[in-house]
Short mmCIF file of the C-alpha atoms (twelve columns), coordinates in Angstrom:
data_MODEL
# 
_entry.id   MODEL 
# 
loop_
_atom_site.group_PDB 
_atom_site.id 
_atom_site.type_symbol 
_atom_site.label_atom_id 
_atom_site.label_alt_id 
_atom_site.label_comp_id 
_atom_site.label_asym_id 
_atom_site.label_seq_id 
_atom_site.Cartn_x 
_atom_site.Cartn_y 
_atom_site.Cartn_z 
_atom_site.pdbx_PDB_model_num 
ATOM 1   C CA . UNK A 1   0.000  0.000  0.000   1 
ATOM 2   C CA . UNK A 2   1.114  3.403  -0.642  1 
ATOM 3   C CA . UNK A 3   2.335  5.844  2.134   1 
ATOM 4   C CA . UNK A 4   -0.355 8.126  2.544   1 
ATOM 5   C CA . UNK A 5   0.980  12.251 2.360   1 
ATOM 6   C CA . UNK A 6   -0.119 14.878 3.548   1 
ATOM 7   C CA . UNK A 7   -0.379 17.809 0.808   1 
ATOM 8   C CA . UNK A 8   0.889  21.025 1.398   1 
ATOM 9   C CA . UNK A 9   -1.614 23.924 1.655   1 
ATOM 10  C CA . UNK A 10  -1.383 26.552 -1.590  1 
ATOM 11  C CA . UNK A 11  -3.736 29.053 -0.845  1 
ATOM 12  C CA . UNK A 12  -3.983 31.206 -4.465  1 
ATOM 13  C CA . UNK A 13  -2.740 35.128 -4.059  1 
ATOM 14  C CA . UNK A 14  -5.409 37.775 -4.247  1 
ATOM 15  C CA . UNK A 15  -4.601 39.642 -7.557  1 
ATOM 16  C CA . UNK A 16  -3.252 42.665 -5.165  1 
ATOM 17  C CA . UNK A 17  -0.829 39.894 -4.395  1 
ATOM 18  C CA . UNK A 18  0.063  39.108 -7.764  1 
ATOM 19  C CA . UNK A 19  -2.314 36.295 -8.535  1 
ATOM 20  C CA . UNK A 20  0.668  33.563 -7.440  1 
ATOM 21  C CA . UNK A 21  0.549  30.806 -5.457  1 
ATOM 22  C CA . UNK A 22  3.361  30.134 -2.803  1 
ATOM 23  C CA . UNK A 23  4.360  26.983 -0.156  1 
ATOM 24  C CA . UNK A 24  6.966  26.032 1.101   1 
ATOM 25  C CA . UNK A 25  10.129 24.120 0.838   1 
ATOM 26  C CA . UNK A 26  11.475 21.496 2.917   1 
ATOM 27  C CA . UNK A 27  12.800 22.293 6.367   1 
ATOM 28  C CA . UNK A 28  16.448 21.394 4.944   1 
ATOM 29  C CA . UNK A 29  16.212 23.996 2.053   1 
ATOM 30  C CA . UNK A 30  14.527 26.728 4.394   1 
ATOM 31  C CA . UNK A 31  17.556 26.263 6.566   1 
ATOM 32  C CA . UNK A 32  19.652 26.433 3.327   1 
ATOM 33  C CA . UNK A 33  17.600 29.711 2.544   1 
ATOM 34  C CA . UNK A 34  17.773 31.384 5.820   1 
ATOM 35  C CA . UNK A 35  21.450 30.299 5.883   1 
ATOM 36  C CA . UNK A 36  21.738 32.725 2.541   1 
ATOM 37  C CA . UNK A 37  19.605 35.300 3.523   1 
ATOM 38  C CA . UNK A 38  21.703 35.695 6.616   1 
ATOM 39  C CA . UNK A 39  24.793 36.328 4.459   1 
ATOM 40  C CA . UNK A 40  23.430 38.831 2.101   1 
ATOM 41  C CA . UNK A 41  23.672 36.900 -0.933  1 
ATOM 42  C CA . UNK A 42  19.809 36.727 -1.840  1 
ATOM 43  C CA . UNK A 43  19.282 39.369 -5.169  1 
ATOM 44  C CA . UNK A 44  18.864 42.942 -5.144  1 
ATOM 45  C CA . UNK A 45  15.328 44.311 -5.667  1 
ATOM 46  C CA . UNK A 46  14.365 46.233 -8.486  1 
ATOM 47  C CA . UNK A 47  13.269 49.709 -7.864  1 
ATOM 48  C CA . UNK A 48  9.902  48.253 -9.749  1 
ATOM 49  C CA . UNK A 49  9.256  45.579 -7.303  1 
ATOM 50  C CA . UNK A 50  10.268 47.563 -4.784  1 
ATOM 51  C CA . UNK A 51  7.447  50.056 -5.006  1 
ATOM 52  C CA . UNK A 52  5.130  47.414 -5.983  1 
ATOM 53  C CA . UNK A 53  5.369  45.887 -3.042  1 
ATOM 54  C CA . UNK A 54  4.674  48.888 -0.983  1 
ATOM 55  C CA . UNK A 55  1.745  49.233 -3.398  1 
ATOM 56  C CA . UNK A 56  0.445  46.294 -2.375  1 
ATOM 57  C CA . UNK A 57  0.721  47.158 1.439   1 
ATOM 58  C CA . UNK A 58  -0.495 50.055 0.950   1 
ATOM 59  C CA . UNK A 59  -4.062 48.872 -0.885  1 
ATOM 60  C CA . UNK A 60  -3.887 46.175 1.807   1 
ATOM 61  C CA . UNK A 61  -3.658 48.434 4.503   1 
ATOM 62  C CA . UNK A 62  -3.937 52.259 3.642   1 
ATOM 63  C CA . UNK A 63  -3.622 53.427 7.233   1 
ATOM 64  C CA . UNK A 64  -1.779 51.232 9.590   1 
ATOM 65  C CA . UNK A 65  -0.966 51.525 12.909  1 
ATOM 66  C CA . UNK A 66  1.294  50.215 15.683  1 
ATOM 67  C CA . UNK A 67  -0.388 48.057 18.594  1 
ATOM 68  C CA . UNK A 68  0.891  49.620 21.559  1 
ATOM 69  C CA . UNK A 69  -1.735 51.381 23.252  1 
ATOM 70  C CA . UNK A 70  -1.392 55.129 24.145  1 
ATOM 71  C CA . UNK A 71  -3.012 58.172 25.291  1 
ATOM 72  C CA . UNK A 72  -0.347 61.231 24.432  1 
ATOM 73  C CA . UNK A 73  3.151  61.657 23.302  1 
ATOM 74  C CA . UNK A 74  4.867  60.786 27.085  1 
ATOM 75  C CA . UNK A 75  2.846  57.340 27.087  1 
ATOM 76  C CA . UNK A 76  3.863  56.184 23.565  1 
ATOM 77  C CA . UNK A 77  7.202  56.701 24.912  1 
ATOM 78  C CA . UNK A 78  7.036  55.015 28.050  1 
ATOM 79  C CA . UNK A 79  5.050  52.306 26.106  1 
ATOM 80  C CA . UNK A 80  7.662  51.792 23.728  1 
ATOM 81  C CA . UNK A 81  10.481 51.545 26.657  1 
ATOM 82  C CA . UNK A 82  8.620  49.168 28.251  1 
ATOM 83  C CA . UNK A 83  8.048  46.711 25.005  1 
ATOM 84  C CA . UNK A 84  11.772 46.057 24.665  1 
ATOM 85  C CA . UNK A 85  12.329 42.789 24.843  1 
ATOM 86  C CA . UNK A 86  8.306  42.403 25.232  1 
ATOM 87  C CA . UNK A 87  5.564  41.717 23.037  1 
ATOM 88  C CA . UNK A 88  3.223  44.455 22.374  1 
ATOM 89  C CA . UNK A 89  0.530  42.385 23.985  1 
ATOM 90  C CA . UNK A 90  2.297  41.788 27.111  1 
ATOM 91  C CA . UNK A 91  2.420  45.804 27.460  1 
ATOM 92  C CA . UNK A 92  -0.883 46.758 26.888  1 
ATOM 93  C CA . UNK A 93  -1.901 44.311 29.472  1 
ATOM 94  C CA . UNK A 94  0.079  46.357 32.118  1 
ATOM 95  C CA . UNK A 95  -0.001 50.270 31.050  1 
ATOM 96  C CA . UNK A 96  -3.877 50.916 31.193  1 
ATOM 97  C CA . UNK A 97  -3.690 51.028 35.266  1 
ATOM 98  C CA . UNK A 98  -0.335 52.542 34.685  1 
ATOM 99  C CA . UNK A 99  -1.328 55.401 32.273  1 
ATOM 100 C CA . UNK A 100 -4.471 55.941 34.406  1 
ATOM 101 C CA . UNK A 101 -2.321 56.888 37.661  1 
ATOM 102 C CA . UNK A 102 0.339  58.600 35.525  1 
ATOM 103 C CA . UNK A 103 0.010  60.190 31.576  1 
ATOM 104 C CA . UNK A 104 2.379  63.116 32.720  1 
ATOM 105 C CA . UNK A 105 5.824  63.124 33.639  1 
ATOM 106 C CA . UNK A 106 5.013  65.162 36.509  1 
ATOM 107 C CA . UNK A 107 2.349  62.473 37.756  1 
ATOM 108 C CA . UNK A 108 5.000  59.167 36.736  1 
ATOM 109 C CA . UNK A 109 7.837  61.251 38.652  1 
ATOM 110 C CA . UNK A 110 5.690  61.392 41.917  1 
ATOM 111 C CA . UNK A 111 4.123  58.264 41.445  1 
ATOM 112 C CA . UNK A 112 7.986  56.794 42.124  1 
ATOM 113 C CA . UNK A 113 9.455  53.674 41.220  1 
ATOM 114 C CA . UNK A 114 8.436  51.204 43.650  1 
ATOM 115 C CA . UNK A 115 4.942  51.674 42.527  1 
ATOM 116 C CA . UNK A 116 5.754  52.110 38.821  1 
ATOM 117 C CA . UNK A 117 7.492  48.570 39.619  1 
ATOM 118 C CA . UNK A 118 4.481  46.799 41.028  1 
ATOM 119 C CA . UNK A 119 2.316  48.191 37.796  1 
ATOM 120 C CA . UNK A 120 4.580  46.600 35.735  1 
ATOM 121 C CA . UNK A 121 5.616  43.605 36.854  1 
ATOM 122 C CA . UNK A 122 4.405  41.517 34.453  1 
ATOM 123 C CA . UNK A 123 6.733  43.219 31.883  1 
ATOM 124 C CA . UNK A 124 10.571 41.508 31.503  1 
ATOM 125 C CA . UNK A 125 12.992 43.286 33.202  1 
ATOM 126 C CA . UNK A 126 10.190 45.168 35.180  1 
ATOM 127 C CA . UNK A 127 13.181 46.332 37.602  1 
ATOM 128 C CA . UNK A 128 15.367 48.110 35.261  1 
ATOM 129 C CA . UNK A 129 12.674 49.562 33.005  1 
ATOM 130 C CA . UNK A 130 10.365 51.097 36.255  1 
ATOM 131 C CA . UNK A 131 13.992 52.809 37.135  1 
ATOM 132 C CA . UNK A 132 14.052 54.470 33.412  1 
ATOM 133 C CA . UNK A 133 10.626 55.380 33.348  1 
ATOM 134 C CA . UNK A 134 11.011 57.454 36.594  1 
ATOM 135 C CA . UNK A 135 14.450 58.856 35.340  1 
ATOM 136 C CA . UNK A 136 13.731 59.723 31.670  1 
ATOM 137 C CA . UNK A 137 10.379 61.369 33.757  1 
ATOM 138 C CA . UNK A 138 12.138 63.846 35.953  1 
ATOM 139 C CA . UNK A 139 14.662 64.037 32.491  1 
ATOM 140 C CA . UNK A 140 11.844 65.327 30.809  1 
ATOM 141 C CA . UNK A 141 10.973 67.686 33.404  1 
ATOM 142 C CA . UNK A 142 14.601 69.420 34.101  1 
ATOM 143 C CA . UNK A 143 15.378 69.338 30.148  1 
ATOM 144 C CA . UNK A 144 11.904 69.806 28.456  1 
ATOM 145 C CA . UNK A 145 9.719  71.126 30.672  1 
ATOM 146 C CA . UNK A 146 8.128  67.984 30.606  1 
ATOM 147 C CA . UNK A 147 7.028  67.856 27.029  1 
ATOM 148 C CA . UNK A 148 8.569  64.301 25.069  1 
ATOM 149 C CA . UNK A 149 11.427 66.053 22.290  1 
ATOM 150 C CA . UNK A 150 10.256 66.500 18.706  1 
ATOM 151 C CA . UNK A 151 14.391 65.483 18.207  1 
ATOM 152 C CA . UNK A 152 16.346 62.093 17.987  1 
ATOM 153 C CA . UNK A 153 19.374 63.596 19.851  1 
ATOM 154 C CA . UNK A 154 17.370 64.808 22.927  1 
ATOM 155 C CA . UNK A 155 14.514 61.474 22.563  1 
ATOM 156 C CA . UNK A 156 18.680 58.880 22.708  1 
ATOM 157 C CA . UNK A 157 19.603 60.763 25.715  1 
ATOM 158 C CA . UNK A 158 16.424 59.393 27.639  1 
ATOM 159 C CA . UNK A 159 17.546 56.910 30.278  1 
ATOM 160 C CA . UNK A 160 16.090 53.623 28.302  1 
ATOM 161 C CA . UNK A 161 15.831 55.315 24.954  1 
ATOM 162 C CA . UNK A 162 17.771 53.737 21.546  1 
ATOM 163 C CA . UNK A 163 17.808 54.416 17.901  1 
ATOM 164 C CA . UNK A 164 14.523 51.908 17.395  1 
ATOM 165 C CA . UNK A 165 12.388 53.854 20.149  1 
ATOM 166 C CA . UNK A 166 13.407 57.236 19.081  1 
ATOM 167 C CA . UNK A 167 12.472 55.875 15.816  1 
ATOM 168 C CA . UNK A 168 8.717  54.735 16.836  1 
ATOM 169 C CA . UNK A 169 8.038  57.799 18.762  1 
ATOM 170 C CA . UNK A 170 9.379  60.336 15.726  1 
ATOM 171 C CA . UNK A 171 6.907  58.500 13.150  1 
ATOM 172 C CA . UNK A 172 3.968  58.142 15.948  1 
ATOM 173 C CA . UNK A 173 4.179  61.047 17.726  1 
ATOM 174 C CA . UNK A 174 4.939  63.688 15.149  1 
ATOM 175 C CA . UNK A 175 4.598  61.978 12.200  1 
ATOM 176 C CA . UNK A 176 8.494  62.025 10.961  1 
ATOM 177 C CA . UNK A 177 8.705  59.174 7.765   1 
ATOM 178 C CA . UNK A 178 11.630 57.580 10.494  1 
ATOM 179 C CA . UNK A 179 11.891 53.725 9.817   1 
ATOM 180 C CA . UNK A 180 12.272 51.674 13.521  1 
ATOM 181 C CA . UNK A 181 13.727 48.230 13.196  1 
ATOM 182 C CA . UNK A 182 12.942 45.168 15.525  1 
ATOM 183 C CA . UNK A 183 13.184 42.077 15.008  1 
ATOM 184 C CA . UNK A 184 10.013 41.702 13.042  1 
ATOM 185 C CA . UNK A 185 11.636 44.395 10.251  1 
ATOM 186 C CA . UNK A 186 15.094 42.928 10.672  1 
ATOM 187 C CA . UNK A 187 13.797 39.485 9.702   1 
ATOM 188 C CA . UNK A 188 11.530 40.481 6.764   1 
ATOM 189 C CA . UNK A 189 14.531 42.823 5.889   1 
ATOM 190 C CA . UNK A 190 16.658 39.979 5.135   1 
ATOM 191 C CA . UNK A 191 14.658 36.793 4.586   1 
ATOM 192 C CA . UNK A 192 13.127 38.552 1.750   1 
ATOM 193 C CA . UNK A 193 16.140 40.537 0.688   1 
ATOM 194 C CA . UNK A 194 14.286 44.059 0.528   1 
ATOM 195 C CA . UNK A 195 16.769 45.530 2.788   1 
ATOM 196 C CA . UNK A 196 19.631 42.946 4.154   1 
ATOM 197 C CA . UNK A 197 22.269 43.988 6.700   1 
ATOM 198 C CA . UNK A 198 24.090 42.402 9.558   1 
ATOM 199 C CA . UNK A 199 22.868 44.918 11.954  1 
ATOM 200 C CA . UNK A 200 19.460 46.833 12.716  1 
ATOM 201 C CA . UNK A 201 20.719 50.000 11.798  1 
ATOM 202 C CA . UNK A 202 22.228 48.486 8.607   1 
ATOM 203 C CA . UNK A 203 18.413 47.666 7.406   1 
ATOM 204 C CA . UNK A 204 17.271 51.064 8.413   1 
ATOM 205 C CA . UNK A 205 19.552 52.869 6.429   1 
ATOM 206 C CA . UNK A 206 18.643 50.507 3.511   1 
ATOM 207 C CA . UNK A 207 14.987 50.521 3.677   1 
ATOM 208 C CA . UNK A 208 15.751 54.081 3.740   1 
ATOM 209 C CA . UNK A 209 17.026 54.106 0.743   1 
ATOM 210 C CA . UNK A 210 15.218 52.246 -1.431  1 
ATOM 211 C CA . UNK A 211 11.648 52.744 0.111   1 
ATOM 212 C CA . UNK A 212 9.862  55.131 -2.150  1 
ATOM 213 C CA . UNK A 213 9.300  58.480 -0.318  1 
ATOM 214 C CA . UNK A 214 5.393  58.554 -0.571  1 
ATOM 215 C CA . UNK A 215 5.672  55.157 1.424   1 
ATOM 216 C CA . UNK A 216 8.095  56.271 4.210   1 
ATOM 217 C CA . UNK A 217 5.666  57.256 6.827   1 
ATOM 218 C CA . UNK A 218 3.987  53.905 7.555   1 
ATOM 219 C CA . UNK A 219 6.814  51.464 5.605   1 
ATOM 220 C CA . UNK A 220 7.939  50.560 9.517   1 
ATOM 221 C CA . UNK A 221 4.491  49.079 9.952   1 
ATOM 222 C CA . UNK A 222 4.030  47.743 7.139   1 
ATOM 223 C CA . UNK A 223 7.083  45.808 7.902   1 
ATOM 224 C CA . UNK A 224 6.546  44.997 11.312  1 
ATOM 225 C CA . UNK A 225 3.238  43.882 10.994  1 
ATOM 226 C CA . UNK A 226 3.926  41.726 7.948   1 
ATOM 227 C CA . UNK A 227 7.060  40.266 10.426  1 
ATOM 228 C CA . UNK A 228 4.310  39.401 12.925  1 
ATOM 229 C CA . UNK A 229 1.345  38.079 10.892  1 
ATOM 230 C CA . UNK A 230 2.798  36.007 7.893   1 
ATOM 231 C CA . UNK A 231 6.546  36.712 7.487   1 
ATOM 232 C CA . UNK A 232 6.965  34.316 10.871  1 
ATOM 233 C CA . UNK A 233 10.106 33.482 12.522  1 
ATOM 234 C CA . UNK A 234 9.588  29.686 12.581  1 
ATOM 235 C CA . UNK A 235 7.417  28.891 9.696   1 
ATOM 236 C CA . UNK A 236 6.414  31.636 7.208   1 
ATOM 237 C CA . UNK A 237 2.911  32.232 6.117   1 
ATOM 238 C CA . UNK A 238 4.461  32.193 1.935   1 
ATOM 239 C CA . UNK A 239 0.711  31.116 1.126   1 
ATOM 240 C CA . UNK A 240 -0.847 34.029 2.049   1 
ATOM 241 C CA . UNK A 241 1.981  36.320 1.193   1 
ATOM 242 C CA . UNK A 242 1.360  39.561 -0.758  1 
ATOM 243 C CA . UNK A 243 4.521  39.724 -1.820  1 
ATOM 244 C CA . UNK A 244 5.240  36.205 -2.229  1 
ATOM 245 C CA . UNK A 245 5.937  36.825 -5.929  1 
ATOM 246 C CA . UNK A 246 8.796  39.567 -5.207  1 
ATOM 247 C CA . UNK A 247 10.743 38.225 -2.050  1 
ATOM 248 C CA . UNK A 248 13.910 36.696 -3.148  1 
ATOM 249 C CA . UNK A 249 13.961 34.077 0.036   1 
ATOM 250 C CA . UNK A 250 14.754 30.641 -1.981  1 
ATOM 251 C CA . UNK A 251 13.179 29.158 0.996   1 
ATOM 252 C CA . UNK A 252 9.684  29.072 -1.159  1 
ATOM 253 C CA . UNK A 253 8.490  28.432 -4.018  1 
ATOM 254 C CA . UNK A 254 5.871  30.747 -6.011  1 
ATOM 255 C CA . UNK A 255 4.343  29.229 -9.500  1 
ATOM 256 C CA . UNK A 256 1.525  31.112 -10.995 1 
ATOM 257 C CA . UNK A 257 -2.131 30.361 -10.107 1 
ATOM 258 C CA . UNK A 258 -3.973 27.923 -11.863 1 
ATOM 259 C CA . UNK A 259 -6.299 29.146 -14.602 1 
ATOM 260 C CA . UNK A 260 -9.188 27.530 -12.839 1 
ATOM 261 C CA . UNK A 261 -8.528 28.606 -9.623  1 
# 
């Protein structure tokens, strides 16, 4: 008797996505393909697939927007210091009691650590990160008369502040086309070859670069939410890519749909 297989799922592209189907390959050939991502030798995009990708987000998802939850400027901050190493989920769980107490500098300042601690316990590195909030408060009070900095420069001298959050808080707050990389945008950066580099700040200054300009403003959430959702660490969704057709990962394989499909 025949060994019975299972078939791999090919779920056909919408014709935003380019009308293609996509699976994947074997484990051994993903590795292979992440393997080669990883080293920056997957193709160079064309300018052309470039922007029709972003096209694609774009009709997908004409206003996107990023999942931490927030009231004003100073809690988009804090909310972004407190998702390092965090999922977004994990933080939204613990800021509402948070941000109800304290949505000022003034009010996390006198609010103090120990209790900014207990609110956020549930966060990683709870310790450290209640200490930063309460510093980069009474920072924001001495420097900036407790208004959050419409500058990177003043937003990376924040005790708990980098590059990515200054990044996130530039695009959210004041709507600056600033691209922040995490892990999400790092991966989808180089599995697919849009932007590869061995560093975060490497694929920032490439999506920068070839990201078309009317794009720039939401490309990072684009990105991150296509990192989260279907670009997947462990198994990528290639099936229900909308780019499928365009990434260069040789991880997948993308044939074109069926004409009965």
């Amino acid at each position: 008797m025949a060994k019975k297989t299972t078939p791999r799922r090919t779920v056909r592209q919408s014709p935003k996505g380019g009308g293609k189907t996509a699976r994947l390959k074997g484990r051994k050939a993903q590795a292979e393909a992440d393997s080669e991502a990883a080293h920056g030798e997957l193709p160079q995009w064309t300018k052309a697939e470039v922007d029709e990708a972003f096209r694609r987000f774009a009709a997908a998802n004409p206003t996107p927007r990023g999942e931490l939850q927030s009231v004003n400027p100073f809690t988009l901050l804090i909310a972004v210091v407190l998702s390092a190493q965090a999922t977004d989920a994990g933080v939204n769980k613990a800021t509402p009691a948070l941000f109800k107490l304290a949505d000022t500098p003034e009010k996390m300042a006198k609010l103090g650590e120990a209790r900014v601690r207990s609110l956020i316990k549930t966060i990683g590195l709870y310790r450290t990160k209640a200490k930063n909030v309460i510093a980069l408060s009474r920072q924001l009070i001495a420097e900036h008369g407790g208004k959050v900095p419409h500058d990177r420069e003043a937003l990376e001298a924040l005790p708990g502040v980098g590059r990515k959050t200054a990044n996130v808080v530039l695009n959210n707050a004041f709507g600056e086309p600033t691209i922040a990389v995490d892990t999400h945008v790092f991966r989808v950066g180089n599995r697919t070859g849009l932007a590869v580099g061995k560093t975060p700040l490497d694929v920032e200054m490439k999506l920068l670069e070839v990201v078309p300009e009317r794009y720039r403003l939401h490309a990072h959430h684009w990105l991150i939410l296509h990192g989260r959702y279907v670009c997947v660490a462990r198994r990528p969704l290639c099936e229900k890519c909308l780019i499928a057709d365009l990434c260069k990962w040789p991880g997948k394989t993308v044939n074109a749909a069926p004409e009965s499909a």
